[in-house]
Amino acid sequence: MAKLAIFFALTLSFLPFLSHSFSPDTPTDRRILVLLDDFSLKSSHSIFFTSLKSRGFDLDFKLADDPKLALQRYGQYLYDGLVLFAPSVERFGGALDVAAVLDFVDSGHDLIVAADTTASDLIKSVATECGVDFDEEPSAMVIDHQNYAVSDVDGDHTLIAADELINSDVILGKTKIEAPVLFKGIAHSLNAANTLALKVLSASPSTYSAHPTAKLSSPPSLTGSAISLVSVVQARNNARIMISGSLDLFSNRYMKSSVQKAGSHSKYEKSGNEQFVIELSKWLFHERGHLKAGNLRHVKVGETNEPAMYRIKDDLEFYVDIYEWSGNSWEPYVADDVQVQFYMMSPYVLKTLSTDKKGLYHTSFKVPDVYGVFQFKVEYQKLGYTSLSLSKQIPVRPFRHNEYERFITTAFPYYGASFTTMAGFFIFSVVYLYNK
Amino acid sequence: MASPESTINGPTKADSKSLRNAFGGVIAFIILVLIGVLAFSIRLFSVIKYESVIHEFDPYFNYRVTQFLSKNGIYDFWNWFDDRTWYPLGRVIGGTVYPGLTLTAGTIWKVVNSLNIPLSVETVCVFTAPIFSAFASWAAYLLTKEVKGPGAGLTAAALLAMVPSYISRSVAGSYDNEAVAIFALVFTFYLYIKTLNTGSLFYATLNALAYFYMVCSWGGYTFIINLIPMHVLLCIVTGRYSSRLYIAYAPLVVLGTLLAALVPVVGFNAVLTSEHFASFLVFIIIHVVALAYYIKGILSPKMFKVAVTLVVSVGLAVCCAVIAILIAVVASSPTKGWSGRSLTLLDPTYASKYIPIIASVSEHQPPTWPSYFMDINVLAFLVPAGIIACFMPLSDSSSFVILYIVTSVYFSGVMVRLMLVLAPAACILSGIALSEAFNVLTRSIKFQLPGIAGNSTVASEESGSSSVVAPSDVSKTEKTEEVAKEKPVKKNRKKEKENVEKKPTPSKTERRLLVLPLEASVIAVLLLVLLGAFYVVHCVWAAAEAYSAPSIVLTSQSNDGGLHVFDDFREAYSWLSHNTDVDDKVASWWDYGYQTTAMANRTVLVDNNTWNNTHIATVGTAMSSPEKQAWEIFHSLDVKYVLVVFGGLVGYPSDDINKFLWMVRIGGGEFPHIKEPDYLRDGQYRIDAQATPTMLNCLMYKLSYFRFVETDGKGFDRVRRTEIGKKHFKLTHFEEVFTTHHWMVRIYKLKPPRNRIRGKTKKSKSSRSVSSKRDVKGKRNPWH
């Protein structure tokens, strides 16, 4: 009942916003289910959770093996996002299983998966389904003898001070993360052919993945830059997934601790974890980097109505609106690299669109001298942004029978020839018939 | 035939003759009307047995075009760019279609509607073919009458009205170009012969117009524009040049070519392609000959000789130069300026060697012997007799008919569909043969029957002498069977022909020699009537049973005698039109393209207008590729649904699996990674456990046999009469969305690309798949 009230309150508080924005479509998630191994995580990771709550998210904490667990009821999803902070859970409770989690993602919802050395097969298989392969070795950890964080216990090189972050303002925010990010957990790798997954926090070349105490008998399977520490996946339906090899990354302890990277003299009072995690979660829950395009339209130059068909060599103008979600409203998206294709099996025209900085993109071009069924295509895939893929079919016809030139100057000799022949024949006939 | 002699008693000779002519005219008219009714009504079996529906494939396209025409008018039709076929290329319908049929039906519809008779376009389309077959019969009457008189004409018209070959293309609902083209063909020939006989410029002009209508209607017009020059050449070579010949030919070439160039689909082809070359060559020759005759007329014989040597020496040099240039021009084009279909006619092996897409069409195959008997029946035996009759005497017009039958027999031997061109020729010649035979036999009877002979003055004169000749003829008739009987009859007829035409007096004495013994004549007449009766029985059977099936609705007799109807095609098409988006693209083999656009109103990639070989090859390649590659090809063409026709459950033999090798061949012609031997096991096409892995993994196999094993537990294919090779499999990139009641049409939807890309397959999994592969397949699958 309380939840319902909150939901109502939320909806009510949104009403004015809804009526003001030009579209009721709000991509930001609002209801998030957090699955935990035990409730102590609630306090040990409270900074992260508080940050989410303060940004308006409605968190619902549950134990991962809660028998009443359900993501949807009556075919409607109860949550917009799922946070799996339960690395060791072997089986979810209730109606939840791997397939349900993946269906959740495939219907456009977001997911955070955090693992650590105790990661169960369940968590690993969720990650694999999303294109992230955790190290197969059961107790292997990420070890780096050069880029470890200096700590009291000497010789423990499993606490990594990672600073190889992805270079993207969209994903990690405009403010640069100065301090290294503390990481302690397991390694994973991405399939190079996977175009959907990105390494957000990658390991240094001296990293490897192995059991920290056992002696290495064979070369570790995952080494160097192949290792990713934190990755994100943006599915084709723009659902976003974050997979981290370390649950501690999100913990209050790491966020607050000071960090000094081995071999470096600069010591930071505070690690980069808090900024990293919070900025990444903003991206993840669609507070940033969510584009929407629409209102694809085209007119023949000098006309106002959209035609059903063009003729070859017509001049046309093309418009499309692109907006970006800023977290609470749609703002014009400004970029100079949006292109439109005039496409029939291959692009016949490829034009960069110019924008008026109010969200309207525009260009004009001449229809090629080829008839067929064309498409206006806007395919926009930029790092960190949701991908835009719009198309609109438009046939292009050849000239009508009366649209060709009626008289051709170069053909005047032929016209002359035919008329003189006709006249000559007429005269000949008259002379032949009546001149006897 | 239509001779009403027996009714005449009494009045003076002149009176009786004119009365007889008038009476004959009336009877001939009534008979013609009856023939028209017969031609129309014998084609209605399809409507009575099934329903008033458009048949087959091409007629659906014509129907769709007619609908467009009736809705949008002729100018929009002319400029119609159709964006719903050949996606994404589109097709300029107005410029690539022979508009004759459509315009004809559209005009009929318009006229009928302006008379406040509210017929639907479909009704008009369904009944266009029967109406025009009545016209064709009348045209055959006119043509044969010009050649051999009204009796032969009526016989020919009656034969044509019900010849099975023509019925097969013109039953109600068979709304195809040939329906009107055969009428146009025969009518053009009639006007040519008429001009040749009369030398009238009026008919020559009409002839050009009829030729224009033929050009509008059917690509077969090239037959006319090659046959007539051949005949003109024949006349010139045999020394039959006359001004009538010139008038019949020259205006036709000039006006006809000008008019033909007006038809968008022909355009400049009328002067550029080799199909039309013969007409221009003969046009030049006839002028040279005309000039020679003219000069011969004004010069003295001596001077003429000098002139001839002069002209021949100079002309020969010029001709050599011109011909050399022409050959060079023609040889520079790869197909020597001929279209693929024409080349197939000249060299029957051409298509199977170079153009699989032409060879793949069943109606472009050479016919089998039984099909001659099926399609023209007894006419095949009467035609030789008719040819002999035409030689007695050989006139300009009868030589044309002979040329017509000879060429059309050749063409029909190359392509089954050209049987249609043979049919009118066979009817005309058989009509001549029958009529001549009856003429001789009935006269023999008449002269020998005492009662009638006494009344007739002509007969009494001749009756005495008839016995002189009779014995020799009797021996012949008795020896030979009914077919051979025509031959002696024919010999006699030579003289007889002459008196029908112009000069009755000198032949009177010869005519006495023509009389056969009474008994032989009576028996021969009876046998001929019996022959005709067999023909009628056969034609009615063919019309009712063989050629009336609309092919979109199939029927079969169940064991208890009941009728089982398979209406799967329309079920599938209406499913498409109700359950898919208007702009969705449907991929299928090209056979079903016209039907999909017309009945389901969905965009298709390829259709029965096979103008773009590459595009068809793309679809063929997709069908013969494994699922993933096929999905990629279809996805790149924006295809949403794939439609396959599958006959394995009910035993419908012309399904996609049986056509599949053509898809492989056509696809392999453009994309060499598709190789026909990969689909054959030891040169045999099979789909059972012995089939090659490529075959068992290709899309067509999978889409046809997906879940098939669930029907009977074994997966027994009733068309191939074998159990299928791969029974249990899943589709990864396609999902089944609809299968009709008898599984004849199966529709699949392309799955969208995967939302997520999975991680690496686990080691355990890959090792398992490797081992299973090794177990199941002896030979390596080239796709993996």
PDB file of C-alpha atoms in Angstrom, chain B residues 653-741:
ATOM      1  CA  PRO B 653       3.897 -31.857 -57.237  1.00  0.00           C
ATOM      2  CA  SER B 654       4.707 -28.345 -58.417  1.00  0.00           C
ATOM      3  CA  ASP B 655       6.018 -27.116 -55.101  1.00  0.00           C
ATOM      4  CA  ASP B 656       9.187 -25.278 -54.269  1.00  0.00           C
ATOM      5  CA  ILE B 657      11.230 -28.353 -53.450  1.00  0.00           C
ATOM      6  CA  ASN B 658      10.662 -29.611 -56.971  1.00  0.00           C
ATOM      7  CA  LYS B 659      11.573 -26.223 -58.387  1.00  0.00           C
ATOM      8  CA  PHE B 660      14.507 -25.941 -56.079  1.00  0.00           C
ATOM      9  CA  LEU B 661      17.195 -27.063 -58.512  1.00  0.00           C
ATOM     10  CA  TRP B 662      16.257 -24.157 -60.750  1.00  0.00           C
ATOM     11  CA  MET B 663      16.755 -21.805 -57.852  1.00  0.00           C
ATOM     12  CA  VAL B 664      20.192 -23.317 -57.338  1.00  0.00           C
ATOM     13  CA  ARG B 665      21.015 -23.048 -61.023  1.00  0.00           C
ATOM     14  CA  ILE B 666      19.782 -19.499 -61.401  1.00  0.00           C
ATOM     15  CA  GLY B 667      21.413 -18.448 -58.142  1.00  0.00           C
ATOM     16  CA  GLY B 668      24.634 -20.173 -59.095  1.00  0.00           C
ATOM     17  CA  GLY B 669      24.606 -18.405 -62.444  1.00  0.00           C
ATOM     18  CA  GLU B 670      25.160 -15.096 -60.692  1.00  0.00           C
ATOM     19  CA  PHE B 671      26.769 -16.134 -57.433  1.00  0.00           C
ATOM     20  CA  PRO B 672      29.298 -18.870 -58.119  1.00  0.00           C
ATOM     21  CA  HIS B 673      29.565 -20.035 -54.514  1.00  0.00           C
ATOM     22  CA  ILE B 674      26.266 -21.831 -55.048  1.00  0.00           C
ATOM     23  CA  LYS B 675      27.197 -24.988 -56.898  1.00  0.00           C
ATOM     24  CA  GLU B 676      24.655 -27.404 -58.215  1.00  0.00           C
ATOM     25  CA  PRO B 677      26.681 -30.574 -57.462  1.00  0.00           C
ATOM     26  CA  ASP B 678      26.631 -29.662 -53.756  1.00  0.00           C
ATOM     27  CA  TYR B 679      22.917 -30.327 -53.767  1.00  0.00           C
ATOM     28  CA  LEU B 680      23.053 -33.580 -55.660  1.00  0.00           C
ATOM     29  CA  ARG B 681      24.133 -36.941 -54.368  1.00  0.00           C
ATOM     30  CA  ASP B 682      25.806 -38.753 -57.248  1.00  0.00           C
ATOM     31  CA  GLY B 683      23.927 -36.597 -59.699  1.00  0.00           C
ATOM     32  CA  GLN B 684      20.597 -37.390 -58.125  1.00  0.00           C
ATOM     33  CA  TYR B 685      18.344 -34.881 -56.538  1.00  0.00           C
ATOM     34  CA  ARG B 686      17.080 -36.294 -53.266  1.00  0.00           C
ATOM     35  CA  ILE B 687      15.838 -35.120 -49.948  1.00  0.00           C
ATOM     36  CA  ASP B 688      15.991 -38.367 -47.990  1.00  0.00           C
ATOM     37  CA  ALA B 689      18.717 -39.524 -45.638  1.00  0.00           C
ATOM     38  CA  GLN B 690      21.116 -39.811 -48.575  1.00  0.00           C
ATOM     39  CA  ALA B 691      20.846 -36.135 -49.414  1.00  0.00           C
ATOM     40  CA  THR B 692      23.922 -33.977 -49.165  1.00  0.00           C
ATOM     41  CA  PRO B 693      24.443 -31.867 -46.046  1.00  0.00           C
ATOM     42  CA  THR B 694      24.264 -28.724 -48.171  1.00  0.00           C
ATOM     43  CA  MET B 695      20.828 -29.755 -49.296  1.00  0.00           C
ATOM     44  CA  LEU B 696      19.676 -30.626 -45.800  1.00  0.00           C
ATOM     45  CA  ASN B 697      20.921 -27.318 -44.418  1.00  0.00           C
ATOM     46  CA  CYS B 698      19.644 -24.985 -47.069  1.00  0.00           C
ATOM     47  CA  LEU B 699      16.861 -22.627 -46.268  1.00  0.00           C
ATOM     48  CA  MET B 700      14.401 -24.126 -48.706  1.00  0.00           C
ATOM     49  CA  TYR B 701      14.707 -27.556 -47.149  1.00  0.00           C
ATOM     50  CA  LYS B 702      14.352 -26.186 -43.665  1.00  0.00           C
ATOM     51  CA  LEU B 703      11.396 -23.960 -44.409  1.00  0.00           C
ATOM     52  CA  SER B 704       9.630 -26.716 -46.297  1.00  0.00           C
ATOM     53  CA  TYR B 705      10.137 -29.471 -43.785  1.00  0.00           C
ATOM     54  CA  PHE B 706      10.125 -27.566 -40.517  1.00  0.00           C
ATOM     55  CA  ARG B 707       7.915 -29.507 -38.077  1.00  0.00           C
ATOM     56  CA  PHE B 708       6.928 -31.812 -40.940  1.00  0.00           C
ATOM     57  CA  VAL B 709       7.743 -34.867 -38.870  1.00  0.00           C
ATOM     58  CA  GLU B 710       4.994 -33.863 -36.460  1.00  0.00           C
ATOM     59  CA  THR B 711       2.324 -34.651 -39.044  1.00  0.00           C
ATOM     60  CA  ASP B 712       2.801 -38.393 -39.317  1.00  0.00           C
ATOM     61  CA  GLY B 713       5.728 -39.107 -37.045  1.00  0.00           C
ATOM     62  CA  LYS B 714       7.967 -40.216 -39.900  1.00  0.00           C
ATOM     63  CA  GLY B 715       8.141 -37.257 -42.214  1.00  0.00           C
ATOM     64  CA  PHE B 716       6.975 -39.046 -45.344  1.00  0.00           C
ATOM     65  CA  ASP B 717       6.963 -36.765 -48.340  1.00  0.00           C
ATOM     66  CA  ARG B 718       4.171 -37.777 -50.704  1.00  0.00           C
ATOM     67  CA  VAL B 719       5.538 -35.964 -53.728  1.00  0.00           C
ATOM     68  CA  ARG B 720       9.052 -37.392 -53.544  1.00  0.00           C
ATOM     69  CA  ARG B 721       7.660 -40.632 -52.083  1.00  0.00           C
ATOM     70  CA  THR B 722      10.335 -40.905 -49.471  1.00  0.00           C
ATOM     71  CA  GLU B 723      11.028 -40.109 -45.880  1.00  0.00           C
ATOM     72  CA  ILE B 724      12.827 -36.835 -45.443  1.00  0.00           C
ATOM     73  CA  GLY B 725      16.470 -36.845 -44.452  1.00  0.00           C
ATOM     74  CA  LYS B 726      16.562 -34.441 -41.554  1.00  0.00           C
ATOM     75  CA  LYS B 727      13.489 -34.561 -39.414  1.00  0.00           C
ATOM     76  CA  HIS B 728      14.110 -32.758 -36.157  1.00  0.00           C
ATOM     77  CA  PHE B 729      15.626 -29.346 -36.356  1.00  0.00           C
ATOM     78  CA  LYS B 730      15.012 -25.861 -35.089  1.00  0.00           C
ATOM     79  CA  LEU B 731      15.020 -22.574 -36.887  1.00  0.00           C
ATOM     80  CA  THR B 732      17.225 -19.898 -35.404  1.00  0.00           C
ATOM     81  CA  HIS B 733      16.674 -16.953 -37.698  1.00  0.00           C
ATOM     82  CA  PHE B 734      13.159 -17.576 -38.904  1.00  0.00           C
ATOM     83  CA  GLU B 735       9.954 -18.294 -37.112  1.00  0.00           C
ATOM     84  CA  GLU B 736       6.918 -19.978 -38.515  1.00  0.00           C
ATOM     85  CA  VAL B 737       3.958 -17.649 -38.464  1.00  0.00           C
ATOM     86  CA  PHE B 738       1.429 -19.345 -40.654  1.00  0.00           C
ATOM     87  CA  THR B 739       0.889 -22.691 -42.328  1.00  0.00           C
ATOM     88  CA  THR B 740      -2.214 -23.308 -44.356  1.00  0.00           C
ATOM     89  CA  HIS B 741      -4.675 -26.090 -43.789  1.00  0.00           C
TER      90      HIS B 741
END
